[in-house]
PDB file of C-alpha atoms and ligand atoms in Angstrom:
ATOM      1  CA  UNK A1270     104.413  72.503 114.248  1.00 45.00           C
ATOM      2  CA  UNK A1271     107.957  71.739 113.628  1.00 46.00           C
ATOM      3  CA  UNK A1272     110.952  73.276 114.999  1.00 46.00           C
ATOM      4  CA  UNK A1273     111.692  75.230 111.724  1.00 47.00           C
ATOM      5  CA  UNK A1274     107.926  76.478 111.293  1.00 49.00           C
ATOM      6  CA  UNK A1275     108.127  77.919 114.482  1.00 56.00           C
ATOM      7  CA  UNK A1276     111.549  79.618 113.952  1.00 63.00           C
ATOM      8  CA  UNK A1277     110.494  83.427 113.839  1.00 72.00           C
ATOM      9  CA  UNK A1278     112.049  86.049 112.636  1.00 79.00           C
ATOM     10  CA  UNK A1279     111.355  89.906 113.058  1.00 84.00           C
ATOM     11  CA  UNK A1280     112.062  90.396 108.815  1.00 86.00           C
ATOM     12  CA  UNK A1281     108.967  88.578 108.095  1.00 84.00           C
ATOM     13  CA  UNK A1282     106.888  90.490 110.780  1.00 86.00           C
ATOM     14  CA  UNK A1283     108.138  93.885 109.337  1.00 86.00           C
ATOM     15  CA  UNK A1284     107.299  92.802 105.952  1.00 88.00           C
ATOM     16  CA  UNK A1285     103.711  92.018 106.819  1.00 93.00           C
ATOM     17  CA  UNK A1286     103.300  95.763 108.051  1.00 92.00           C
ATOM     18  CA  UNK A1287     105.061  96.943 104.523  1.00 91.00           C
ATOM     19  CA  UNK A1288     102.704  94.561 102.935  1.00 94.00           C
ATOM     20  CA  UNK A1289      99.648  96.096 104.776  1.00 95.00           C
ATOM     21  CA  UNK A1290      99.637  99.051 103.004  1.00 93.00           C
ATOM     22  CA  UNK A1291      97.714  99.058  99.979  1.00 90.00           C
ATOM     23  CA  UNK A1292     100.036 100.844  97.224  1.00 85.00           C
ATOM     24  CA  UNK A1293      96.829 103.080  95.707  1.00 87.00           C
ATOM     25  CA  UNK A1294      94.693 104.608  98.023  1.00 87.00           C
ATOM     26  CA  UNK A1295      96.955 103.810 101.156  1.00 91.00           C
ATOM     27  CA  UNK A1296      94.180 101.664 102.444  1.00 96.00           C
ATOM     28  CA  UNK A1297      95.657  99.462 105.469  1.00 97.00           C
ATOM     29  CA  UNK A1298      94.551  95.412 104.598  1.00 98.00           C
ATOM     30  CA  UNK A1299      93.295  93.562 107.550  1.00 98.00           C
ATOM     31  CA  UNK A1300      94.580  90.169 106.658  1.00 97.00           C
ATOM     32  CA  UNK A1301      98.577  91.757 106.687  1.00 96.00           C
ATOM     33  CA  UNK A1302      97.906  93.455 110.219  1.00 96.00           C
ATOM     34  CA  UNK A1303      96.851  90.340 111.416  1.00 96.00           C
ATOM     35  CA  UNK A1304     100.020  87.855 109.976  1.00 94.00           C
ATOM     36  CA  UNK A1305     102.101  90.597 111.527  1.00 92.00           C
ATOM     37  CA  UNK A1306     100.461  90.395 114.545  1.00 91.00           C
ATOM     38  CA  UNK A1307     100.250  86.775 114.641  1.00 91.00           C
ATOM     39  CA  UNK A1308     104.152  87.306 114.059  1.00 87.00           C
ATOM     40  CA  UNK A1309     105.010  89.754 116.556  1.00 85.00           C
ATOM     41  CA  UNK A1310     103.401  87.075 119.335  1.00 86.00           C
ATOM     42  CA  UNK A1311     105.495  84.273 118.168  1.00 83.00           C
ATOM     43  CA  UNK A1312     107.956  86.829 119.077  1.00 81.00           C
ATOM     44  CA  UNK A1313     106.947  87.646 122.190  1.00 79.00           C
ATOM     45  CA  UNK A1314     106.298  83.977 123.148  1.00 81.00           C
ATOM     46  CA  UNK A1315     109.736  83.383 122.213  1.00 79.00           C
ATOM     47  CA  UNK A1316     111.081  85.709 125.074  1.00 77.00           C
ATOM     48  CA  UNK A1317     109.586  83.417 127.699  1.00 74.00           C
ATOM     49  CA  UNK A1318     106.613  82.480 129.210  1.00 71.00           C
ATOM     50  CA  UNK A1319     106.157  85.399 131.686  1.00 69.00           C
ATOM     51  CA  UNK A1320     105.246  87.449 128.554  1.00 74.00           C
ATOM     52  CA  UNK A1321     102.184  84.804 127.709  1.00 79.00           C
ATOM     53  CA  UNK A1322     100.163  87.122 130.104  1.00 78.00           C
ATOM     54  CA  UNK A1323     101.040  90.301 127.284  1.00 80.00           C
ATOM     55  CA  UNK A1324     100.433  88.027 124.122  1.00 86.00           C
ATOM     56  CA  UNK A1325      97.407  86.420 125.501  1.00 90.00           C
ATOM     57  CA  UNK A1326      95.073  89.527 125.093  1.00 93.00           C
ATOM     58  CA  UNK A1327      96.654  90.139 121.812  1.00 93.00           C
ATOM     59  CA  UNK A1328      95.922  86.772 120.822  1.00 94.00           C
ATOM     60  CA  UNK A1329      92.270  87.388 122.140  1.00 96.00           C
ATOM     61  CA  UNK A1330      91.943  90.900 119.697  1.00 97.00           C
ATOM     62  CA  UNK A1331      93.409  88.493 116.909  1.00 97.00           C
ATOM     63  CA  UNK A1332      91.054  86.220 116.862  1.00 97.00           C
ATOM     64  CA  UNK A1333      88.001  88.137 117.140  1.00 98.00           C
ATOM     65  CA  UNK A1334      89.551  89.856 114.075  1.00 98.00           C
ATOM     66  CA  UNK A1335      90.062  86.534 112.346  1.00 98.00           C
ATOM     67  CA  UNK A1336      86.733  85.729 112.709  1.00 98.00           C
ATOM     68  CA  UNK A1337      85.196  89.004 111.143  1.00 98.00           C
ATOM     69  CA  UNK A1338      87.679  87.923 108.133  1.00 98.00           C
ATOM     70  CA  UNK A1339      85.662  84.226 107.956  1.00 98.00           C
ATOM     71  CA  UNK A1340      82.538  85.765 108.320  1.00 98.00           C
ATOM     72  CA  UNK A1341      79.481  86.761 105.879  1.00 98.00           C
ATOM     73  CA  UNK A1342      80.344  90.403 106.302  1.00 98.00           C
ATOM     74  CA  UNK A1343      84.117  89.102 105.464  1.00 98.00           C
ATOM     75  CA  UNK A1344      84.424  91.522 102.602  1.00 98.00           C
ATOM     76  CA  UNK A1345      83.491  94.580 104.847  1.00 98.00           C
ATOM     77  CA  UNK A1346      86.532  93.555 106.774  1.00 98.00           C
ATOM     78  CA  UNK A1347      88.897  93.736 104.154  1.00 98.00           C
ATOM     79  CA  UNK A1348      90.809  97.208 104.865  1.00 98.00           C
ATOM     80  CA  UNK A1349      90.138  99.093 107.802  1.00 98.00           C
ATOM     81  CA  UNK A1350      88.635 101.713 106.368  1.00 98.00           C
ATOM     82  CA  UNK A1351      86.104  99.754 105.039  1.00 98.00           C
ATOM     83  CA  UNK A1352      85.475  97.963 108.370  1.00 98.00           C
ATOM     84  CA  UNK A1353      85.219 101.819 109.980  1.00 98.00           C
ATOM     85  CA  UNK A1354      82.437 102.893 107.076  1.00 98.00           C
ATOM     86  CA  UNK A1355      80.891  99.513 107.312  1.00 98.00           C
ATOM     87  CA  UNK A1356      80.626  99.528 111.307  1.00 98.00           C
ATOM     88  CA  UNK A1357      79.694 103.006 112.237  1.00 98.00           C
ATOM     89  CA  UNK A1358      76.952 102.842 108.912  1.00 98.00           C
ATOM     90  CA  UNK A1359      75.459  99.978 110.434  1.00 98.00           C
ATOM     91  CA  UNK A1360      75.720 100.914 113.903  1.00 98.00           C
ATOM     92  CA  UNK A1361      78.105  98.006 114.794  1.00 98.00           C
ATOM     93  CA  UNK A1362      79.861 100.437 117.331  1.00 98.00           C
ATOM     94  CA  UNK A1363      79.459 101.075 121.253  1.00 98.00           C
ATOM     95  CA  UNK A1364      80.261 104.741 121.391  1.00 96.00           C
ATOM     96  CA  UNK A1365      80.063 105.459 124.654  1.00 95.00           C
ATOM     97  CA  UNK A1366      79.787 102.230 126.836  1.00 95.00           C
ATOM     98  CA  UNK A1367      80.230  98.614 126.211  1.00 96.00           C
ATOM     99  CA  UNK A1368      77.032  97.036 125.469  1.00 96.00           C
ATOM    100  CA  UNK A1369      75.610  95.352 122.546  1.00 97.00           C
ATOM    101  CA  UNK A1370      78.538  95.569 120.130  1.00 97.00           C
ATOM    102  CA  UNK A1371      81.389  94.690 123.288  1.00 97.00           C
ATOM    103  CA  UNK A1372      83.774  93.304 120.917  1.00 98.00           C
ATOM    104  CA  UNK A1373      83.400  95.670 117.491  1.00 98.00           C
ATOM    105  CA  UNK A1374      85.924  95.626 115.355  1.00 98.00           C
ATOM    106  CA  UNK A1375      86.858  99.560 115.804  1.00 98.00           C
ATOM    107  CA  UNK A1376      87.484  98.615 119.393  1.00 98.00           C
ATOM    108  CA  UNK A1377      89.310  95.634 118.985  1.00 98.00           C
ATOM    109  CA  UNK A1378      91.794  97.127 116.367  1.00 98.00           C
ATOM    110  CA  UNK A1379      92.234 100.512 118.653  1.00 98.00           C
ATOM    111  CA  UNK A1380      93.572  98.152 121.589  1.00 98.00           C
ATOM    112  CA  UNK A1381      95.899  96.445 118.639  1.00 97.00           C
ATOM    113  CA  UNK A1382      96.618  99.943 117.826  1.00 98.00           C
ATOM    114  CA  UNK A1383      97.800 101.416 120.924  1.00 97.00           C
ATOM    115  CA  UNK A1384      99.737  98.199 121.500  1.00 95.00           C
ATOM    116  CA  UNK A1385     101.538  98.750 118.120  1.00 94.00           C
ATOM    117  CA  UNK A1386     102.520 102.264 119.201  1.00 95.00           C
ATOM    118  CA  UNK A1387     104.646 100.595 122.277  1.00 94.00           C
ATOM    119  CA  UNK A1388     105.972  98.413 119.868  1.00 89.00           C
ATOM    120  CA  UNK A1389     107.014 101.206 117.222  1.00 91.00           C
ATOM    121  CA  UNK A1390     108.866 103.097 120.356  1.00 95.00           C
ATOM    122  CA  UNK A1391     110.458 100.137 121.937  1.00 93.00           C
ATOM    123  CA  UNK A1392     111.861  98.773 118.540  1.00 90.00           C
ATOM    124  CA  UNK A1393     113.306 102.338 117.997  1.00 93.00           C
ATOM    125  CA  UNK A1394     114.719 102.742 121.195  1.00 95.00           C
ATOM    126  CA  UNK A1395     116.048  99.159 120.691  1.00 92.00           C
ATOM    127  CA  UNK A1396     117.406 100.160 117.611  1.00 91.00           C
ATOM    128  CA  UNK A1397     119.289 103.166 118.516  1.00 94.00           C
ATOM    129  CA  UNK A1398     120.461 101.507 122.073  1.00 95.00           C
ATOM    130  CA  UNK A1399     124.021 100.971 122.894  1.00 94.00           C
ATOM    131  CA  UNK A1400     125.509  97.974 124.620  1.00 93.00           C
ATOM    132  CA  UNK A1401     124.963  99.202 128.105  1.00 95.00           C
ATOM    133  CA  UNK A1402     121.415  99.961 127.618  1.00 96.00           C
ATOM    134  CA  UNK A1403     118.828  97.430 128.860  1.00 96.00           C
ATOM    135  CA  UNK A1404     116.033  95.890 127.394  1.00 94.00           C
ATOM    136  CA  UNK A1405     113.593  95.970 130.421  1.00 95.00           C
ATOM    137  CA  UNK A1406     114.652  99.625 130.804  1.00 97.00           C
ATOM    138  CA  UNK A1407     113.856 100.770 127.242  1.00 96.00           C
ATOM    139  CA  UNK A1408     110.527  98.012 127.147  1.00 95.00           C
ATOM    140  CA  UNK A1409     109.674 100.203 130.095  1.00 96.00           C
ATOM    141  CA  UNK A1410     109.999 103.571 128.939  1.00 97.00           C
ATOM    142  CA  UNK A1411     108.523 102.940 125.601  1.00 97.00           C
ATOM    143  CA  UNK A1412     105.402 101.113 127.471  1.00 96.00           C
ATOM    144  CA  UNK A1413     105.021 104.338 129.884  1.00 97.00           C
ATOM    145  CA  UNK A1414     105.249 106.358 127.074  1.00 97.00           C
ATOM    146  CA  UNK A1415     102.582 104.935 125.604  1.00 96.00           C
ATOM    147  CA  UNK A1416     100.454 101.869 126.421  1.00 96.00           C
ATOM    148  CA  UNK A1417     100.511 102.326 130.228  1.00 97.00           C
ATOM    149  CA  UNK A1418      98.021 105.527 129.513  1.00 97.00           C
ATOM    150  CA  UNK A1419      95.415 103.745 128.824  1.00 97.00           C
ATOM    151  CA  UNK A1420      95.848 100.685 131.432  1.00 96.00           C
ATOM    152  CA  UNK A1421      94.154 100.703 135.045  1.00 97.00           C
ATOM    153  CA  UNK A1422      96.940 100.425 137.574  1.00 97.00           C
ATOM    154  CA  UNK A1423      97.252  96.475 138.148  1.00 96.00           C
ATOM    155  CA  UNK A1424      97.634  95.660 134.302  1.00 94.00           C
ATOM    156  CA  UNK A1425     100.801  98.316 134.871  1.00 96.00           C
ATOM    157  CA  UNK A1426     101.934  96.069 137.419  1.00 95.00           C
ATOM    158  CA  UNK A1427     101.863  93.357 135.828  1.00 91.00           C
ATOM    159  CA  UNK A1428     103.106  94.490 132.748  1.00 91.00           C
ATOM    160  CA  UNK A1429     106.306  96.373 134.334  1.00 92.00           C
ATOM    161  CA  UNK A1430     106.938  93.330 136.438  1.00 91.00           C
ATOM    162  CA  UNK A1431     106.643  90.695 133.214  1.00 89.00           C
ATOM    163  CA  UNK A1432     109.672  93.058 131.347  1.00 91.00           C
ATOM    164  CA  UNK A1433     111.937  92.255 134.321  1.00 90.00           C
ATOM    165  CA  UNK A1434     112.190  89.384 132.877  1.00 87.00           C
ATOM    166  CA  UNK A1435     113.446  90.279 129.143  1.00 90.00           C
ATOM    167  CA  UNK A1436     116.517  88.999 128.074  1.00 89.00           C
ATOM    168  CA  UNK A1437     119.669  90.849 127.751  1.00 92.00           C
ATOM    169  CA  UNK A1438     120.422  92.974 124.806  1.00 92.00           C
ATOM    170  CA  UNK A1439     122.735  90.682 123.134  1.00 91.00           C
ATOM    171  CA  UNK A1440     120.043  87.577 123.113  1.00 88.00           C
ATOM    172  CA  UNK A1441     117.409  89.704 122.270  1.00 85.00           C
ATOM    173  CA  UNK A1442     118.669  90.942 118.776  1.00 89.00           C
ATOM    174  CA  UNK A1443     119.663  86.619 118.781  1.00 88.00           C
ATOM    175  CA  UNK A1444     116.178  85.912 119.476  1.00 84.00           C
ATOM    176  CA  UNK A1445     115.146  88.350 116.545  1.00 83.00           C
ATOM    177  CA  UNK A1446     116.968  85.728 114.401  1.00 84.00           C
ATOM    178  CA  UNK A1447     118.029  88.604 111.761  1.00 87.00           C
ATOM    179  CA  UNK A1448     122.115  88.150 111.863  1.00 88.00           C
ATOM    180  CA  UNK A1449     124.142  90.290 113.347  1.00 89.00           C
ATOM    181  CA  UNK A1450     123.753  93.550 115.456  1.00 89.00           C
ATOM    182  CA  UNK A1451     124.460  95.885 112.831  1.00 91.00           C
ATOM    183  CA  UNK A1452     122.234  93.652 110.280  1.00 90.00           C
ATOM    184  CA  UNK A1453     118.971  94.171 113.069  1.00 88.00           C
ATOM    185  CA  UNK A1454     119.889  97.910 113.393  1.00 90.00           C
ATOM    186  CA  UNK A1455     119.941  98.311 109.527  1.00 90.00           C
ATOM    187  CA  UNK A1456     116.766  96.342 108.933  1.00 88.00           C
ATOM    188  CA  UNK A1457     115.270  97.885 111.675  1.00 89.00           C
ATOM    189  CA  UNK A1458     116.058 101.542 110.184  1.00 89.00           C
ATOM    190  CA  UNK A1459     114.482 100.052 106.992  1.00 87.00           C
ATOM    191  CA  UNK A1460     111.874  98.647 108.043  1.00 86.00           C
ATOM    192  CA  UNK A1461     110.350 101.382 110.846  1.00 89.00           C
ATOM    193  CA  UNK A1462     108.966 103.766 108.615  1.00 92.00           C
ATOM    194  CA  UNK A1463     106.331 100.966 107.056  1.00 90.00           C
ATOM    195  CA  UNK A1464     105.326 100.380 111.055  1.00 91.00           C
ATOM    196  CA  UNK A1465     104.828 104.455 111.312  1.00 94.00           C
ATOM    197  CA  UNK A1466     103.419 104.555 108.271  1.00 95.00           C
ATOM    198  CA  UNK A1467     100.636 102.196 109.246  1.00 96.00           C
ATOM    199  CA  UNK A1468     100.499 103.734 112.801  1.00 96.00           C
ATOM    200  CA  UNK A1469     100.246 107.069 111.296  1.00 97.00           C
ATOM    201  CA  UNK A1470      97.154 106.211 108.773  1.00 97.00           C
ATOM    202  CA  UNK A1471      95.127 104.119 110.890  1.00 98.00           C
ATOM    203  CA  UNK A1472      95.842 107.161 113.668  1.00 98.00           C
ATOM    204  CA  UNK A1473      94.337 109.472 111.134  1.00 98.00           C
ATOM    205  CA  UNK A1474      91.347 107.591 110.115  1.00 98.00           C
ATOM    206  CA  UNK A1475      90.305 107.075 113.995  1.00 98.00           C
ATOM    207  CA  UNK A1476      90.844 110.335 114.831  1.00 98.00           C
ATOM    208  CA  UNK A1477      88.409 111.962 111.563  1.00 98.00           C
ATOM    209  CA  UNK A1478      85.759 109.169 112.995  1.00 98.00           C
ATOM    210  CA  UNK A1479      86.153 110.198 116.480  1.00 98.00           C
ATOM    211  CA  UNK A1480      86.898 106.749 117.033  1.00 98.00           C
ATOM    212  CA  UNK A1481      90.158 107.286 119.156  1.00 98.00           C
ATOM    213  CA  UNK A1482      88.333 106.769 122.506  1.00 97.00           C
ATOM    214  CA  UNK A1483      86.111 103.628 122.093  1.00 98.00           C
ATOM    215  CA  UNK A1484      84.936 102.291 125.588  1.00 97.00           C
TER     216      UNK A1484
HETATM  217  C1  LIG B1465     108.310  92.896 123.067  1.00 95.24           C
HETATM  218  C2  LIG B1465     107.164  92.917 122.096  1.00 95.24           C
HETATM  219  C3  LIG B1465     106.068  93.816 122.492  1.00 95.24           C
HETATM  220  C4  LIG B1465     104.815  93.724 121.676  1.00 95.24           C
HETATM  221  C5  LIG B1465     103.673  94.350 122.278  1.00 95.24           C
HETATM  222  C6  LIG B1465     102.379  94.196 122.421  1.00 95.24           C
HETATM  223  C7  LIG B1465     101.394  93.535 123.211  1.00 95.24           C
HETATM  224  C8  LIG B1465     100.493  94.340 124.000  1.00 95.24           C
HETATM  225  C9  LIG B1465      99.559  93.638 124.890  1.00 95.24           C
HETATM  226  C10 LIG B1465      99.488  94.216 126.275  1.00 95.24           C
HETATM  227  C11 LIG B1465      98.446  93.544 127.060  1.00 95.24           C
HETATM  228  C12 LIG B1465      98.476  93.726 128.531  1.00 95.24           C
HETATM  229  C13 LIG B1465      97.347  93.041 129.228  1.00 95.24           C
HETATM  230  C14 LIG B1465      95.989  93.275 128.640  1.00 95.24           C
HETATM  231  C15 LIG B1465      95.335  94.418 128.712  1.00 95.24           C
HETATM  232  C16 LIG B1465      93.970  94.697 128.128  1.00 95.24           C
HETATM  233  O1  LIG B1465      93.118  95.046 129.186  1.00 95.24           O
HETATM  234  C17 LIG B1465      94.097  95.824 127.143  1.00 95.24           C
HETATM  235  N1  LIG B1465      94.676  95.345 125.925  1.00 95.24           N
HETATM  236  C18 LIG B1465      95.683  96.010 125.287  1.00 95.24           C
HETATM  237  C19 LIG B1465      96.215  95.394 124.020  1.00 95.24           C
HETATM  238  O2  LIG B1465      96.137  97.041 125.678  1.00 95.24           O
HETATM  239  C20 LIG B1465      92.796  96.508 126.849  1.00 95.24           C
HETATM  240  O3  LIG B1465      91.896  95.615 126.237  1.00 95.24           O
HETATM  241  P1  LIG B1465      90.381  95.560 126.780  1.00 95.24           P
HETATM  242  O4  LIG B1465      90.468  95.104 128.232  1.00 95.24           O
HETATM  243  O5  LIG B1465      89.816  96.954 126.656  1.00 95.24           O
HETATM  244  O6  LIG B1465      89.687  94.557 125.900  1.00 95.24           O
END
């Protein structure tokens, strides 16, 4: 990969979740979720090393994703709603313990899911920061508020201890490679409510399926 393929920049990843959103029947299109998630780890790669611990699971949940996508059943995997109705109909799901289905697609996505939630909240608190705020601080909270829940206590460790290591306000919204300050903040406030949005939906069609606790 060259230097400029590599280049990332937080616009594209927030269009991917805009683009996710089928315009009809709100269906959310597995192929978008994963670009932006494929995205959001270039981004995450590109804030140091220390964070290849985070974006190595995600990576992991990608490409079992991916693979669904190139498989025989790849149409069943086109929207998550139809992977939901395809899995539980077939019985593709471990409801209550990992066992013959350990890496189902309803489980895989709900770890993605969760993840994007700490995303959503740090990206807002990021958003409306000031320039004394910092980034480990607000990565923190937003990761407490969220994510942490659902982690045993040594992931938490780790995962507090990697966001030490974020950069500095000032480089980060750099890093983001949008332009200036106020041109993150402003893209940010557009492009937020297409994260929720997605957040919100798949949120909804979990919860009618019972699906929101998958071992
Ligand atoms: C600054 C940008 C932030 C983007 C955020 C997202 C990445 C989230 C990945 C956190 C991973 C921490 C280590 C792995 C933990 C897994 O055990 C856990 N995975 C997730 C995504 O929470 C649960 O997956 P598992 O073990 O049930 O397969």
């Amino acid at each position: 990969m060259t230097a400029v393929e590599e280049k990332f920049s937080l616009t594209e990843v927030l269009s991917s979740f805009k683009a996710c959103l089928e315009k009809e029947n709100q269906d959310v299109l597995v192929d978008h979720y994963i670009s932006g998630w494929n995205g959001l780890i270039r981004f995450m790669n590109s804030l140091g090393t220390i964070f290849s611990f985070v974006s190595k699971d995600a990576i992991n949940k990608i490409q079992i994703m991916e693979a669904f996508r190139k498989s025989s059943s790849r149409d069943q995997y086109r929207s998550l709603q139809s992977m939901v109705a395809y899995e539980l109909g077939a019985n593709l799901v471990d409801l209550n313990r990992r066992a013959e289905h350990p890496n189902s697609g309803c489980r895989t996505i709900l770890r993605l899911h969760r993840a994007l939630r700490w995303l959503q909240l740090f990206l807002e608190k990021l958003r409306t920061s000031t320039e004394d705020s910092k980034t480990s601080v607000l990565c923190t909270d937003a990761y407490n508020d969220s994510l942490a829940n659902y982690h045993p206590w040594i992931i938490r460790k780790a995962a507090t201890v990697s966001f030490y290591a974020l950069p500095a306000r000032n480089t980060f919204f750099e890093v983001m490679n949008v332009g200036s300050i106020e041109d993150v903040v402003a893209m940010l406030g557009e492009a937020m409510p297409y994260v929720s949005q997605v957040y919100d939906i798949t949120q909804q069609l979990y919860a009618r399926h019972n699906l929101l606790d998958l071992p």
